[in-house]
């Protein structure tokens, strides 16, 4: 592949997104020059999607572009940060302009929806993979950390759990209902909810590896345990049907939900629920944090079992 072909692709980066006033210099020089607002901290995060592991080379490139940015924005949401800038590194087997154009469509549409500007990028030749870095702003003392949960805090999650995992399971055998496919291919990061939770939630995380795995991260960081009531889990109809057989794997360990999990002091729980209702943010209390360690699952029949974190671990 001639270098000029990659130069061509690089052009897709230049005008991909809108312009922000805090970008003194965007795509095209050795570095971007960016102005962080006074009194704010920069919240930064990075994620890679590798073909064959996180998506398939034949997957719709527009959806891959959306998801590559969405999973990063979800991390900003989990900190209560306001998204601002992004960097994109594409490794491509060949300079496939049609693929890049569609990929950038999905990427840019989501970036523009959140006022995020692409301020730099890189393209190299190699096995298909995508790395996205995002930056946002947050007043550091109000940032939502994993380490703040306290015994007695109420445990909340947003949205519904297990939809993406069910879509992935169905895709291997049959057509997937559109709403489920959307949850897998085009997750919407809970940025507005994350902003709203600042000053109310003690701790937060986004659910990427599965409810139990990510709850386990919060418990470890906070030095607490948790109790989860399975019949309180927010489930869509199709996932509810799958759980009726007693198989709770989809909502507990499915992953790819990109919902927020957070802890709220019991005295604030009612007020927060009202705030979320007014902001049309679907949240549900599913349990509580406890002194000690470990996750206890309370089954619909009252039976209690240990909730081992079976999240997806790339190195297991
Ligand atoms: Mg995360």
PDB file of C-alpha atoms and ligand atoms in Angstrom:
ATOM      1  CA  UNK A   1       0.000   0.000   0.000  1.00  0.00           C
ATOM      2  CA  UNK A   2       1.418   3.349  -1.022  1.00  0.00           C
ATOM      3  CA  UNK A   3       1.742   5.961   1.706  1.00  0.00           C
ATOM      4  CA  UNK A   4      -0.420   8.294  -0.341  1.00  0.00           C
ATOM      5  CA  UNK A   5      -3.408   5.990   0.054  1.00  0.00           C
ATOM      6  CA  UNK A   6      -3.166   6.377   3.800  1.00  0.00           C
ATOM      7  CA  UNK A   7      -2.823  10.122   3.336  1.00  0.00           C
ATOM      8  CA  UNK A   8      -6.126   9.945   1.503  1.00  0.00           C
ATOM      9  CA  UNK A   9      -7.695   8.134   4.437  1.00  0.00           C
ATOM     10  CA  UNK A  10      -6.240  10.636   6.853  1.00  0.00           C
ATOM     11  CA  UNK A  11      -8.343  13.220   5.049  1.00  0.00           C
ATOM     12  CA  UNK A  12     -11.447  11.538   6.429  1.00  0.00           C
ATOM     13  CA  UNK A  13     -10.213  12.526   9.872  1.00  0.00           C
ATOM     14  CA  UNK A  14      -9.779  16.218   9.114  1.00  0.00           C
ATOM     15  CA  UNK A  15     -13.424  17.205   8.699  1.00  0.00           C
ATOM     16  CA  UNK A  16     -15.037  14.299  10.518  1.00  0.00           C
ATOM     17  CA  UNK A  17     -16.475  16.294  13.396  1.00  0.00           C
ATOM     18  CA  UNK A  18     -17.454  19.833  14.323  1.00  0.00           C
ATOM     19  CA  UNK A  19     -15.114  22.447  15.727  1.00  0.00           C
ATOM     20  CA  UNK A  20     -14.895  23.352  19.386  1.00  0.00           C
ATOM     21  CA  UNK A  21     -13.733  26.712  20.704  1.00  0.00           C
ATOM     22  CA  UNK A  22     -11.298  24.969  23.067  1.00  0.00           C
ATOM     23  CA  UNK A  23      -9.355  23.417  20.169  1.00  0.00           C
ATOM     24  CA  UNK A  24      -6.575  25.882  19.329  1.00  0.00           C
ATOM     25  CA  UNK A  25      -5.175  23.480  16.724  1.00  0.00           C
ATOM     26  CA  UNK A  26      -6.859  20.286  15.520  1.00  0.00           C
ATOM     27  CA  UNK A  27      -5.987  17.551  12.995  1.00  0.00           C
ATOM     28  CA  UNK A  28      -3.029  18.137  10.667  1.00  0.00           C
ATOM     29  CA  UNK A  29       0.012  19.166  12.691  1.00  0.00           C
ATOM     30  CA  UNK A  30       2.364  17.088  14.820  1.00  0.00           C
ATOM     31  CA  UNK A  31       0.159  17.672  17.847  1.00  0.00           C
ATOM     32  CA  UNK A  32      -3.235  19.148  18.610  1.00  0.00           C
ATOM     33  CA  UNK A  33      -3.327  22.145  20.946  1.00  0.00           C
ATOM     34  CA  UNK A  34      -6.175  22.024  23.431  1.00  0.00           C
ATOM     35  CA  UNK A  35      -7.408  24.351  26.172  1.00  0.00           C
ATOM     36  CA  UNK A  36      -8.617  22.760  29.402  1.00  0.00           C
ATOM     37  CA  UNK A  37     -11.117  24.992  31.253  1.00  0.00           C
ATOM     38  CA  UNK A  38      -9.763  26.586  34.429  1.00  0.00           C
ATOM     39  CA  UNK A  39     -10.492  24.580  37.566  1.00  0.00           C
ATOM     40  CA  UNK A  40     -11.323  21.395  35.666  1.00  0.00           C
ATOM     41  CA  UNK A  41      -9.383  18.150  35.485  1.00  0.00           C
ATOM     42  CA  UNK A  42      -8.887  16.234  32.281  1.00  0.00           C
ATOM     43  CA  UNK A  43     -10.562  12.804  32.404  1.00  0.00           C
ATOM     44  CA  UNK A  44      -8.832  10.531  29.876  1.00  0.00           C
ATOM     45  CA  UNK A  45      -9.474   6.979  28.754  1.00  0.00           C
ATOM     46  CA  UNK A  46      -8.522   4.642  25.921  1.00  0.00           C
ATOM     47  CA  UNK A  47      -9.908   1.407  24.494  1.00  0.00           C
ATOM     48  CA  UNK A  48      -8.955  -0.885  21.639  1.00  0.00           C
ATOM     49  CA  UNK A  49     -11.227  -2.996  19.463  1.00  0.00           C
ATOM     50  CA  UNK A  50      -9.493  -5.873  17.688  1.00  0.00           C
ATOM     51  CA  UNK A  51     -11.091  -7.625  14.710  1.00  0.00           C
ATOM     52  CA  UNK A  52     -11.886 -11.246  15.524  1.00  0.00           C
ATOM     53  CA  UNK A  53     -12.000 -10.513  19.242  1.00  0.00           C
ATOM     54  CA  UNK A  54     -14.271  -7.491  19.790  1.00  0.00           C
ATOM     55  CA  UNK A  55     -15.946  -7.452  16.388  1.00  0.00           C
ATOM     56  CA  UNK A  56     -15.831  -9.401  13.121  1.00  0.00           C
ATOM     57  CA  UNK A  57     -14.061  -8.053  10.025  1.00  0.00           C
ATOM     58  CA  UNK A  58     -17.355  -8.481   8.132  1.00  0.00           C
ATOM     59  CA  UNK A  59     -19.349  -6.437  10.686  1.00  0.00           C
ATOM     60  CA  UNK A  60     -21.016  -3.261   9.427  1.00  0.00           C
ATOM     61  CA  UNK A  61     -18.194  -0.664   9.554  1.00  0.00           C
ATOM     62  CA  UNK A  62     -20.629   2.118  10.484  1.00  0.00           C
ATOM     63  CA  UNK A  63     -21.609   0.181  13.609  1.00  0.00           C
ATOM     64  CA  UNK A  64     -17.970  -0.555  14.441  1.00  0.00           C
ATOM     65  CA  UNK A  65     -17.218   3.178  14.183  1.00  0.00           C
ATOM     66  CA  UNK A  66     -20.080   3.974  16.541  1.00  0.00           C
ATOM     67  CA  UNK A  67     -19.086   1.332  19.067  1.00  0.00           C
ATOM     68  CA  UNK A  68     -15.375   2.210  19.053  1.00  0.00           C
ATOM     69  CA  UNK A  69     -16.226   5.692  20.311  1.00  0.00           C
ATOM     70  CA  UNK A  70     -19.243   4.659  22.423  1.00  0.00           C
ATOM     71  CA  UNK A  71     -17.261   2.325  24.686  1.00  0.00           C
ATOM     72  CA  UNK A  72     -14.829   5.157  25.401  1.00  0.00           C
ATOM     73  CA  UNK A  73     -17.549   7.742  26.054  1.00  0.00           C
ATOM     74  CA  UNK A  74     -19.079   5.229  28.450  1.00  0.00           C
ATOM     75  CA  UNK A  75     -15.908   5.412  30.559  1.00  0.00           C
ATOM     76  CA  UNK A  76     -16.196   9.215  30.683  1.00  0.00           C
ATOM     77  CA  UNK A  77     -19.865   8.819  31.657  1.00  0.00           C
ATOM     78  CA  UNK A  78     -18.844   6.517  34.510  1.00  0.00           C
ATOM     79  CA  UNK A  79     -16.632   9.287  35.923  1.00  0.00           C
ATOM     80  CA  UNK A  80     -19.287  11.977  35.512  1.00  0.00           C
ATOM     81  CA  UNK A  81     -17.061  13.732  32.968  1.00  0.00           C
ATOM     82  CA  UNK A  82     -18.160  15.984  30.137  1.00  0.00           C
ATOM     83  CA  UNK A  83     -16.785  14.611  26.795  1.00  0.00           C
ATOM     84  CA  UNK A  84     -14.647  16.971  24.691  1.00  0.00           C
ATOM     85  CA  UNK A  85     -11.964  15.473  22.441  1.00  0.00           C
ATOM     86  CA  UNK A  86     -10.992  12.211  20.836  1.00  0.00           C
ATOM     87  CA  UNK A  87      -8.004  10.630  19.076  1.00  0.00           C
ATOM     88  CA  UNK A  88      -8.356   7.719  16.656  1.00  0.00           C
ATOM     89  CA  UNK A  89      -5.772   5.165  15.564  1.00  0.00           C
ATOM     90  CA  UNK A  90      -6.755   2.801  12.757  1.00  0.00           C
ATOM     91  CA  UNK A  91      -4.731  -0.242  11.741  1.00  0.00           C
ATOM     92  CA  UNK A  92      -5.983  -1.536   8.395  1.00  0.00           C
ATOM     93  CA  UNK A  93      -4.983  -4.566   6.293  1.00  0.00           C
ATOM     94  CA  UNK A  94      -5.334  -2.352   3.215  1.00  0.00           C
ATOM     95  CA  UNK A  95      -6.409   1.198   2.460  1.00  0.00           C
ATOM     96  CA  UNK A  96     -10.085   0.358   2.005  1.00  0.00           C
ATOM     97  CA  UNK A  97     -11.684   3.744   1.448  1.00  0.00           C
ATOM     98  CA  UNK A  98     -15.278   2.489   1.443  1.00  0.00           C
ATOM     99  CA  UNK A  99     -14.754   0.784   4.818  1.00  0.00           C
ATOM    100  CA  UNK A 100     -13.122   3.868   6.307  1.00  0.00           C
ATOM    101  CA  UNK A 101     -15.844   6.160   4.978  1.00  0.00           C
ATOM    102  CA  UNK A 102     -18.598   4.054   6.555  1.00  0.00           C
ATOM    103  CA  UNK A 103     -16.606   3.630   9.769  1.00  0.00           C
ATOM    104  CA  UNK A 104     -16.151   7.396  10.015  1.00  0.00           C
ATOM    105  CA  UNK A 105     -19.870   7.911   9.447  1.00  0.00           C
ATOM    106  CA  UNK A 106     -20.726   5.933  12.563  1.00  0.00           C
ATOM    107  CA  UNK A 107     -17.868   7.438  14.530  1.00  0.00           C
ATOM    108  CA  UNK A 108     -18.650  11.044  13.544  1.00  0.00           C
ATOM    109  CA  UNK A 109     -22.389  10.815  14.079  1.00  0.00           C
ATOM    110  CA  UNK A 110     -21.869   9.766  17.682  1.00  0.00           C
ATOM    111  CA  UNK A 111     -19.061  12.299  18.202  1.00  0.00           C
ATOM    112  CA  UNK A 112     -21.265  15.109  16.941  1.00  0.00           C
ATOM    113  CA  UNK A 113     -24.180  13.942  19.095  1.00  0.00           C
ATOM    114  CA  UNK A 114     -21.992  14.535  22.155  1.00  0.00           C
ATOM    115  CA  UNK A 115     -20.141  17.615  20.864  1.00  0.00           C
ATOM    116  CA  UNK A 116     -16.866  15.689  20.713  1.00  0.00           C
ATOM    117  CA  UNK A 117     -14.165  16.806  18.280  1.00  0.00           C
ATOM    118  CA  UNK A 118     -11.661  14.449  16.647  1.00  0.00           C
ATOM    119  CA  UNK A 119      -8.350  16.261  17.173  1.00  0.00           C
ATOM    120  CA  UNK A 120      -5.863  13.754  15.797  1.00  0.00           C
ATOM    121  CA  UNK A 121      -5.414  10.331  14.343  1.00  0.00           C
ATOM    122  CA  UNK A 122      -3.075   7.816  12.893  1.00  0.00           C
ATOM    123  CA  UNK A 123      -3.336   5.092  10.276  1.00  0.00           C
ATOM    124  CA  UNK A 124      -1.011   2.149   9.833  1.00  0.00           C
ATOM    125  CA  UNK A 125      -1.057  -1.093   7.903  1.00  0.00           C
ATOM    126  CA  UNK A 126      -1.624  -4.334   9.782  1.00  0.00           C
ATOM    127  CA  UNK A 127      -4.351  -6.629  11.138  1.00  0.00           C
ATOM    128  CA  UNK A 128      -7.617  -4.675  11.513  1.00  0.00           C
ATOM    129  CA  UNK A 129      -7.812  -2.951  14.872  1.00  0.00           C
ATOM    130  CA  UNK A 130      -9.037   0.359  16.250  1.00  0.00           C
ATOM    131  CA  UNK A 131      -7.819   2.359  19.207  1.00  0.00           C
ATOM    132  CA  UNK A 132      -9.760   5.364  20.448  1.00  0.00           C
ATOM    133  CA  UNK A 133      -8.712   7.791  23.151  1.00  0.00           C
ATOM    134  CA  UNK A 134     -11.166  10.244  24.672  1.00  0.00           C
ATOM    135  CA  UNK A 135     -10.761  13.245  26.933  1.00  0.00           C
ATOM    136  CA  UNK A 136     -13.374  15.041  28.965  1.00  0.00           C
ATOM    137  CA  UNK A 137     -13.637  17.591  31.733  1.00  0.00           C
ATOM    138  CA  UNK A 138     -14.630  17.044  35.324  1.00  0.00           C
ATOM    139  CA  UNK A 139     -14.277  18.947  38.560  1.00  0.00           C
ATOM    140  CA  UNK A 140     -11.990  16.357  40.230  1.00  0.00           C
ATOM    141  CA  UNK A 141     -13.615  16.365  43.707  1.00  0.00           C
ATOM    142  CA  UNK A 142     -16.998  15.542  42.105  1.00  0.00           C
ATOM    143  CA  UNK A 143     -15.655  12.808  39.777  1.00  0.00           C
ATOM    144  CA  UNK A 144     -17.359   9.437  40.290  1.00  0.00           C
ATOM    145  CA  UNK A 145     -14.772   6.920  41.430  1.00  0.00           C
ATOM    146  CA  UNK A 146     -15.027   3.178  41.980  1.00  0.00           C
ATOM    147  CA  UNK A 147     -13.700   3.513  45.509  1.00  0.00           C
ATOM    148  CA  UNK A 148     -16.469   5.487  47.237  1.00  0.00           C
ATOM    149  CA  UNK A 149     -19.146   2.861  47.999  1.00  0.00           C
ATOM    150  CA  UNK A 150     -20.031   2.451  51.702  1.00  0.00           C
ATOM    151  CA  UNK A 151     -21.886  -0.292  53.592  1.00  0.00           C
ATOM    152  CA  UNK A 152     -25.592   0.542  53.532  1.00  0.00           C
ATOM    153  CA  UNK A 153     -25.396   2.380  50.192  1.00  0.00           C
ATOM    154  CA  UNK A 154     -28.130   1.440  47.743  1.00  0.00           C
ATOM    155  CA  UNK A 155     -26.972  -0.299  44.574  1.00  0.00           C
ATOM    156  CA  UNK A 156     -28.438   1.078  41.335  1.00  0.00           C
ATOM    157  CA  UNK A 157     -28.101   0.293  37.632  1.00  0.00           C
ATOM    158  CA  UNK A 158     -29.370   2.163  34.575  1.00  0.00           C
ATOM    159  CA  UNK A 159     -31.260   0.833  31.559  1.00  0.00           C
ATOM    160  CA  UNK A 160     -31.658  -2.917  31.059  1.00  0.00           C
ATOM    161  CA  UNK A 161     -29.036  -5.655  31.366  1.00  0.00           C
ATOM    162  CA  UNK A 162     -28.175  -8.588  29.114  1.00  0.00           C
ATOM    163  CA  UNK A 163     -29.595  -7.318  25.812  1.00  0.00           C
ATOM    164  CA  UNK A 164     -26.247  -7.113  24.000  1.00  0.00           C
ATOM    165  CA  UNK A 165     -25.231 -10.574  25.239  1.00  0.00           C
ATOM    166  CA  UNK A 166     -28.542 -12.042  24.057  1.00  0.00           C
ATOM    167  CA  UNK A 167     -28.086 -10.391  20.638  1.00  0.00           C
ATOM    168  CA  UNK A 168     -24.620 -11.938  20.383  1.00  0.00           C
ATOM    169  CA  UNK A 169     -25.966 -15.359  21.408  1.00  0.00           C
ATOM    170  CA  UNK A 170     -28.842 -15.196  18.887  1.00  0.00           C
ATOM    171  CA  UNK A 171     -26.709 -13.865  16.049  1.00  0.00           C
ATOM    172  CA  UNK A 172     -24.874 -17.186  15.827  1.00  0.00           C
ATOM    173  CA  UNK A 173     -28.096 -19.028  14.983  1.00  0.00           C
ATOM    174  CA  UNK A 174     -30.818 -16.696  13.789  1.00  0.00           C
ATOM    175  CA  UNK A 175     -31.936 -13.204  12.935  1.00  0.00           C
ATOM    176  CA  UNK A 176     -31.746 -10.826  15.872  1.00  0.00           C
ATOM    177  CA  UNK A 177     -34.672  -8.501  16.703  1.00  0.00           C
ATOM    178  CA  UNK A 178     -33.710  -4.923  15.785  1.00  0.00           C
ATOM    179  CA  UNK A 179     -33.913  -3.549  19.360  1.00  0.00           C
ATOM    180  CA  UNK A 180     -31.507  -6.220  20.607  1.00  0.00           C
ATOM    181  CA  UNK A 181     -29.096  -5.760  17.699  1.00  0.00           C
ATOM    182  CA  UNK A 182     -29.083  -2.029  18.429  1.00  0.00           C
ATOM    183  CA  UNK A 183     -28.027  -2.677  22.026  1.00  0.00           C
ATOM    184  CA  UNK A 184     -25.079  -4.762  20.814  1.00  0.00           C
ATOM    185  CA  UNK A 185     -23.961  -2.680  17.828  1.00  0.00           C
ATOM    186  CA  UNK A 186     -24.864   0.874  18.835  1.00  0.00           C
ATOM    187  CA  UNK A 187     -24.793   1.251  22.615  1.00  0.00           C
ATOM    188  CA  UNK A 188     -25.563   4.786  23.795  1.00  0.00           C
ATOM    189  CA  UNK A 189     -23.172   5.933  26.526  1.00  0.00           C
ATOM    190  CA  UNK A 190     -24.945   7.269  29.647  1.00  0.00           C
ATOM    191  CA  UNK A 191     -23.173  10.632  29.618  1.00  0.00           C
ATOM    192  CA  UNK A 192     -26.140  12.693  30.864  1.00  0.00           C
ATOM    193  CA  UNK A 193     -26.786  10.261  33.705  1.00  0.00           C
ATOM    194  CA  UNK A 194     -23.125  10.351  34.751  1.00  0.00           C
ATOM    195  CA  UNK A 195     -23.251  14.157  34.919  1.00  0.00           C
ATOM    196  CA  UNK A 196     -26.442  14.002  36.962  1.00  0.00           C
ATOM    197  CA  UNK A 197     -24.978  11.531  39.468  1.00  0.00           C
ATOM    198  CA  UNK A 198     -22.169  13.871  40.586  1.00  0.00           C
ATOM    199  CA  UNK A 199     -22.802  14.966  44.135  1.00  0.00           C
ATOM    200  CA  UNK A 200     -25.316  12.121  44.654  1.00  0.00           C
ATOM    201  CA  UNK A 201     -23.526   8.839  43.945  1.00  0.00           C
ATOM    202  CA  UNK A 202     -20.680   7.635  46.174  1.00  0.00           C
ATOM    203  CA  UNK A 203     -19.210   5.401  43.459  1.00  0.00           C
ATOM    204  CA  UNK A 204     -19.855   4.482  39.844  1.00  0.00           C
ATOM    205  CA  UNK A 205     -18.592   2.249  37.037  1.00  0.00           C
ATOM    206  CA  UNK A 206     -19.842   1.444  33.558  1.00  0.00           C
ATOM    207  CA  UNK A 207     -20.930  -2.146  32.965  1.00  0.00           C
ATOM    208  CA  UNK A 208     -18.704  -3.393  30.161  1.00  0.00           C
ATOM    209  CA  UNK A 209     -17.587  -6.817  31.433  1.00  0.00           C
ATOM    210  CA  UNK A 210     -20.902  -7.823  33.016  1.00  0.00           C
ATOM    211  CA  UNK A 211     -22.795  -6.770  36.149  1.00  0.00           C
ATOM    212  CA  UNK A 212     -20.981  -9.145  38.533  1.00  0.00           C
ATOM    213  CA  UNK A 213     -17.488  -8.424  37.204  1.00  0.00           C
ATOM    214  CA  UNK A 214     -17.954  -4.664  37.332  1.00  0.00           C
ATOM    215  CA  UNK A 215     -19.739  -4.763  40.697  1.00  0.00           C
ATOM    216  CA  UNK A 216     -16.784  -6.798  41.931  1.00  0.00           C
ATOM    217  CA  UNK A 217     -14.435  -3.990  40.779  1.00  0.00           C
ATOM    218  CA  UNK A 218     -16.422  -1.449  42.823  1.00  0.00           C
ATOM    219  CA  UNK A 219     -16.531  -3.754  45.874  1.00  0.00           C
ATOM    220  CA  UNK A 220     -12.773  -4.346  45.729  1.00  0.00           C
ATOM    221  CA  UNK A 221     -11.934  -0.666  45.253  1.00  0.00           C
ATOM    222  CA  UNK A 222     -14.326   0.374  48.035  1.00  0.00           C
ATOM    223  CA  UNK A 223     -13.559  -2.463  50.469  1.00  0.00           C
ATOM    224  CA  UNK A 224     -17.200  -3.524  50.734  1.00  0.00           C
ATOM    225  CA  UNK A 225     -19.475  -6.417  49.758  1.00  0.00           C
ATOM    226  CA  UNK A 226     -22.845  -6.337  48.012  1.00  0.00           C
ATOM    227  CA  UNK A 227     -26.238  -8.054  47.911  1.00  0.00           C
ATOM    228  CA  UNK A 228     -28.104  -8.232  44.601  1.00  0.00           C
ATOM    229  CA  UNK A 229     -31.793  -9.173  44.335  1.00  0.00           C
ATOM    230  CA  UNK A 230     -32.228 -11.007  41.047  1.00  0.00           C
ATOM    231  CA  UNK A 231     -35.937 -10.242  40.776  1.00  0.00           C
ATOM    232  CA  UNK A 232     -35.115  -6.525  40.823  1.00  0.00           C
ATOM    233  CA  UNK A 233     -32.768  -6.665  37.805  1.00  0.00           C
ATOM    234  CA  UNK A 234     -34.075  -4.434  34.982  1.00  0.00           C
ATOM    235  CA  UNK A 235     -34.612  -6.810  32.052  1.00  0.00           C
ATOM    236  CA  UNK A 236     -36.116  -6.464  28.592  1.00  0.00           C
ATOM    237  CA  UNK A 237     -38.808  -8.965  27.601  1.00  0.00           C
ATOM    238  CA  UNK A 238     -36.473 -11.265  25.634  1.00  0.00           C
ATOM    239  CA  UNK A 239     -33.866 -11.391  28.426  1.00  0.00           C
ATOM    240  CA  UNK A 240     -36.599 -11.965  31.012  1.00  0.00           C
ATOM    241  CA  UNK A 241     -37.766 -14.953  28.951  1.00  0.00           C
ATOM    242  CA  UNK A 242     -34.233 -16.357  28.899  1.00  0.00           C
ATOM    243  CA  UNK A 243     -33.885 -15.914  32.684  1.00  0.00           C
ATOM    244  CA  UNK A 244     -37.165 -17.704  33.363  1.00  0.00           C
ATOM    245  CA  UNK A 245     -35.337 -21.005  32.885  1.00  0.00           C
ATOM    246  CA  UNK A 246     -33.115 -20.082  35.847  1.00  0.00           C
ATOM    247  CA  UNK A 247     -30.171 -19.111  33.623  1.00  0.00           C
ATOM    248  CA  UNK A 248     -29.115 -15.644  34.812  1.00  0.00           C
ATOM    249  CA  UNK A 249     -25.898 -15.598  32.815  1.00  0.00           C
ATOM    250  CA  UNK A 250     -27.079 -12.905  30.350  1.00  0.00           C
ATOM    251  CA  UNK A 251     -27.780 -10.050  32.804  1.00  0.00           C
ATOM    252  CA  UNK A 252     -25.146 -11.093  35.362  1.00  0.00           C
ATOM    253  CA  UNK A 253     -22.153 -11.867  33.155  1.00  0.00           C
ATOM    254  CA  UNK A 254     -23.145 -11.052  29.581  1.00  0.00           C
ATOM    255  CA  UNK A 255     -21.238  -7.805  29.304  1.00  0.00           C
ATOM    256  CA  UNK A 256     -21.289  -5.097  26.631  1.00  0.00           C
ATOM    257  CA  UNK A 257     -24.219  -3.369  28.409  1.00  0.00           C
ATOM    258  CA  UNK A 258     -22.542   0.064  28.779  1.00  0.00           C
ATOM    259  CA  UNK A 259     -25.033   0.951  31.479  1.00  0.00           C
ATOM    260  CA  UNK A 260     -23.926   2.615  34.718  1.00  0.00           C
ATOM    261  CA  UNK A 261     -23.752   0.884  38.084  1.00  0.00           C
ATOM    262  CA  UNK A 262     -23.626   3.228  41.072  1.00  0.00           C
ATOM    263  CA  UNK A 263     -23.963   3.476  44.837  1.00  0.00           C
ATOM    264  CA  UNK A 264     -26.142   6.026  46.593  1.00  0.00           C
ATOM    265  CA  UNK A 265     -26.352   6.758  50.346  1.00  0.00           C
ATOM    266  CA  UNK A 266     -29.741   5.505  51.643  1.00  0.00           C
ATOM    267  CA  UNK A 267     -30.726   9.034  52.683  1.00  0.00           C
ATOM    268  CA  UNK A 268     -30.289  10.286  49.078  1.00  0.00           C
ATOM    269  CA  UNK A 269     -31.838   7.354  47.223  1.00  0.00           C
ATOM    270  CA  UNK A 270     -35.399   8.676  46.985  1.00  0.00           C
ATOM    271  CA  UNK A 271     -34.320  12.147  45.876  1.00  0.00           C
ATOM    272  CA  UNK A 272     -31.963  10.712  43.274  1.00  0.00           C
ATOM    273  CA  UNK A 273     -34.703   8.493  41.871  1.00  0.00           C
ATOM    274  CA  UNK A 274     -36.904  11.575  41.454  1.00  0.00           C
ATOM    275  CA  UNK A 275     -34.079  13.466  39.744  1.00  0.00           C
ATOM    276  CA  UNK A 276     -33.515  10.596  37.326  1.00  0.00           C
ATOM    277  CA  UNK A 277     -37.231  10.264  36.589  1.00  0.00           C
ATOM    278  CA  UNK A 278     -37.440  13.979  35.806  1.00  0.00           C
ATOM    279  CA  UNK A 279     -34.392  13.686  33.506  1.00  0.00           C
ATOM    280  CA  UNK A 280     -35.937  10.577  31.878  1.00  0.00           C
ATOM    281  CA  UNK A 281     -32.986   8.454  32.925  1.00  0.00           C
ATOM    282  CA  UNK A 282     -34.145   4.910  33.653  1.00  0.00           C
ATOM    283  CA  UNK A 283     -32.493   3.675  36.862  1.00  0.00           C
ATOM    284  CA  UNK A 284     -33.398   0.908  39.273  1.00  0.00           C
ATOM    285  CA  UNK A 285     -32.308  -0.096  42.754  1.00  0.00           C
ATOM    286  CA  UNK A 286     -31.196  -3.744  42.644  1.00  0.00           C
ATOM    287  CA  UNK A 287     -29.574  -4.252  46.028  1.00  0.00           C
ATOM    288  CA  UNK A 288     -27.203  -2.752  48.548  1.00  0.00           C
ATOM    289  CA  UNK A 289     -23.574  -2.570  49.571  1.00  0.00           C
ATOM    290  CA  UNK A 290     -22.593  -4.375  52.752  1.00  0.00           C
ATOM    291  CA  UNK A 291     -19.773  -4.475  55.273  1.00  0.00           C
ATOM    292  CA  UNK A 292     -17.255  -7.207  54.566  1.00  0.00           C
ATOM    293  CA  UNK A 293     -16.608  -8.711  51.171  1.00  0.00           C
ATOM    294  CA  UNK A 294     -18.135 -10.836  48.452  1.00  0.00           C
ATOM    295  CA  UNK A 295     -21.309 -10.587  46.395  1.00  0.00           C
ATOM    296  CA  UNK A 296     -24.465 -12.396  47.521  1.00  0.00           C
ATOM    297  CA  UNK A 297     -27.203 -13.120  44.984  1.00  0.00           C
ATOM    298  CA  UNK A 298     -30.752 -13.360  46.313  1.00  0.00           C
ATOM    299  CA  UNK A 299     -32.763 -15.576  43.981  1.00  0.00           C
ATOM    300  CA  UNK A 300     -36.494 -15.084  43.323  1.00  0.00           C
ATOM    301  CA  UNK A 301     -37.251 -18.078  45.619  1.00  0.00           C
ATOM    302  CA  UNK A 302     -35.272 -16.492  48.481  1.00  0.00           C
ATOM    303  CA  UNK A 303     -32.283 -18.798  48.100  1.00  0.00           C
ATOM    304  CA  UNK A 304     -28.910 -17.072  48.477  1.00  0.00           C
ATOM    305  CA  UNK A 305     -25.786 -17.936  46.470  1.00  0.00           C
ATOM    306  CA  UNK A 306     -22.368 -16.457  46.039  1.00  0.00           C
ATOM    307  CA  UNK A 307     -22.024 -14.209  42.975  1.00  0.00           C
ATOM    308  CA  UNK A 308     -18.617 -15.070  41.552  1.00  0.00           C
ATOM    309  CA  UNK A 309     -17.436 -12.475  39.036  1.00  0.00           C
ATOM    310  CA  UNK A 310     -17.454 -14.410  35.763  1.00  0.00           C
ATOM    311  CA  UNK A 311     -16.858 -11.385  33.586  1.00  0.00           C
ATOM    312  CA  UNK A 312     -14.964 -11.607  30.369  1.00  0.00           C
ATOM    313  CA  UNK A 313     -11.242 -11.605  31.063  1.00  0.00           C
ATOM    314  CA  UNK A 314      -9.122 -11.349  27.925  1.00  0.00           C
ATOM    315  CA  UNK A 315      -6.171 -13.081  29.532  1.00  0.00           C
ATOM    316  CA  UNK A 316      -7.983 -15.997  31.171  1.00  0.00           C
TER     317      UNK A 316
HETATM  318 MG1  LIG B   1     -15.195   1.261  32.219  1.00  0.00          MG
END
